[in-house]
Amino acid sequence: MTISACRLRPDGLAPLAPDPACVPWAAGRPALILDLDGTLMREREPVPGAADLLRAYHDRYVVVSNNSTHTAGQMARRLRSVGLRVEPDRLVLAGEMTIRYLREHHPDARVMLCASVGLRRYATQSGCRLVHDEADIVVLALDKRFNYAALERVTRQLAHGARLVVSNTDASHPGPEGCIVPETGALMQAVVSSSGRQPMHVVGKPGPAMFEEGLRRLGRSRDEVLVIGDNPDTDALGAVRAGLRYLLVGDGVHADAPTLAGLMASPVPAHAALPDARRPALASVR
């Protein structure tokens, strides 16, 4: 951080006041809302520093992820297998949140659900009425079995008046060794292109529901919580919309550190504005 970023005392030795723009991000023991893919792990590889961060913040973090493949229990087991111990109640996942949205807002709807086996089971257990035809709502999550036949079925339902709900619009997320992993948004683009129908509702980040649930589980006020993610379009934008400060990791031009290990060693301040608004500040910090 450059000295010009802070207000100085007349003697030039220290900041005049604790300006949030120059306070190191970890000062004051904040609680954390953490992204998952690209931040804590890349597919089945934990990001350097992830385990250390989870240990250091063991009682004051939640993971808020656009993952729409796994339930919280499944994801907790998956994380444990790579050395990251996260209890299910600390996981806020877009797939589960999508099912909760259906139960709260469309409890009697006939739902065509394009999703993993685990999420379909969760939907059935939650009381959703799953159908193969004459749907009121088509729900699109990350379904790795999605193919041309599924696209035809979905398009037909939308043409007959069904409405589209999408778990998240991420086109991809980072994988190991720089590879790209296709996400729900890539499937959504195919559906929108073939049907001409836009989603009625998108559950995941950067929408507010995921961040609000994270705050509820933390039991903290907004000024006590930071978001750490890797994606300006979901993590940063969602944080700003929710009135939260944020930090970014990864190899993007707006990242504050390449990994969580680097971030933990850095006194960089958290940000309240979107990346484009702070581009000159980033240049001066580095």
GROMACS .gro file of N, CA and C in nm, residues 110-114 120 129-140 150 153-157 165:
model
   75
  110ARG      N    1  -4.505  -2.762  -1.048
  110ARG     CA    2  -4.451  -2.881  -1.114
  110ARG      C    3  -4.314  -2.842  -1.171
  111VAL      N    4  -4.210  -2.910  -1.127
  111VAL     CA    5  -4.072  -2.867  -1.154
  111VAL      C    6  -3.999  -2.970  -1.238
  112MET      N    7  -3.948  -2.927  -1.353
  112MET     CA    8  -3.851  -3.007  -1.428
  112MET      C    9  -3.714  -2.962  -1.382
  113LEU      N   10  -3.642  -3.050  -1.315
  113LEU     CA   11  -3.514  -3.016  -1.253
  113LEU      C   12  -3.400  -3.081  -1.330
  114CYS      N   13  -3.315  -2.999  -1.391
  114CYS     CA   14  -3.194  -3.046  -1.456
  114CYS      C   15  -3.080  -3.029  -1.357
  120ARG      N   16  -3.113  -3.364  -0.701
  120ARG     CA   17  -3.248  -3.413  -0.725
  120ARG      C   18  -3.303  -3.485  -0.601
  129ARG      N   19  -4.207  -3.108  -0.620
  129ARG     CA   20  -4.284  -3.197  -0.707
  129ARG      C   21  -4.214  -3.203  -0.842
  130LEU      N   22  -4.130  -3.305  -0.861
  130LEU     CA   23  -4.050  -3.317  -0.982
  130LEU      C   24  -4.128  -3.391  -1.090
  131VAL      N   25  -4.121  -3.336  -1.213
  131VAL     CA   26  -4.194  -3.395  -1.325
  131VAL      C   27  -4.103  -3.400  -1.447
  132HIS      N   28  -4.144  -3.479  -1.547
  132HIS     CA   29  -4.070  -3.489  -1.673
  132HIS      C   30  -4.141  -3.415  -1.786
  133ASP      N   31  -4.264  -3.371  -1.762
  133ASP     CA   32  -4.342  -3.304  -1.866
  133ASP      C   33  -4.445  -3.214  -1.801
  134GLU      N   34  -4.501  -3.122  -1.879
  134GLU     CA   35  -4.603  -3.029  -1.831
  134GLU      C   36  -4.557  -2.954  -1.706
  135ALA      N   37  -4.434  -2.904  -1.713
  135ALA     CA   38  -4.376  -2.833  -1.599
  135ALA      C   39  -4.425  -2.690  -1.591
  136ASP      N   40  -4.435  -2.640  -1.469
  136ASP     CA   41  -4.459  -2.497  -1.447
  136ASP      C   42  -4.327  -2.421  -1.446
  137ILE      N   43  -4.225  -2.486  -1.394
  137ILE     CA   44  -4.092  -2.424  -1.381
  137ILE      C   45  -3.987  -2.523  -1.425
  138VAL      N   46  -3.894  -2.477  -1.508
  138VAL     CA   47  -3.773  -2.553  -1.539
  138VAL      C   48  -3.660  -2.495  -1.456
  139VAL      N   49  -3.592  -2.582  -1.381
  139VAL     CA   50  -3.480  -2.538  -1.298
  139VAL      C   51  -3.351  -2.594  -1.357
  140LEU      N   52  -3.258  -2.505  -1.382
  140LEU     CA   53  -3.131  -2.544  -1.441
  140LEU      C   54  -3.019  -2.526  -1.340
  150ALA      N   55  -3.175  -3.338  -2.359
  150ALA     CA   56  -3.221  -3.256  -2.247
  150ALA      C   57  -3.252  -3.114  -2.293
  153ARG      N   58  -3.590  -3.114  -2.449
  153ARG     CA   59  -3.698  -3.123  -2.349
  153ARG      C   60  -3.720  -2.989  -2.280
  154VAL      N   61  -3.611  -2.925  -2.240
  154VAL     CA   62  -3.622  -2.796  -2.171
  154VAL      C   63  -3.683  -2.691  -2.263
  155THR      N   64  -3.636  -2.684  -2.386
  155THR     CA   65  -3.687  -2.586  -2.482
  155THR      C   66  -3.837  -2.607  -2.507
  156ARG      N   67  -3.877  -2.731  -2.513
  156ARG     CA   68  -4.019  -2.761  -2.536
  156ARG      C   69  -4.103  -2.712  -2.418
  157GLN      N   70  -4.056  -2.735  -2.296
  157GLN     CA   71  -4.132  -2.691  -2.178
  157GLN      C   72  -4.143  -2.539  -2.174
  165VAL      N   73  -3.582  -2.101  -1.401
  165VAL     CA   74  -3.506  -2.062  -1.282
  165VAL      C   75  -3.368  -2.123  -1.293
   0.00000   0.00000   0.00000
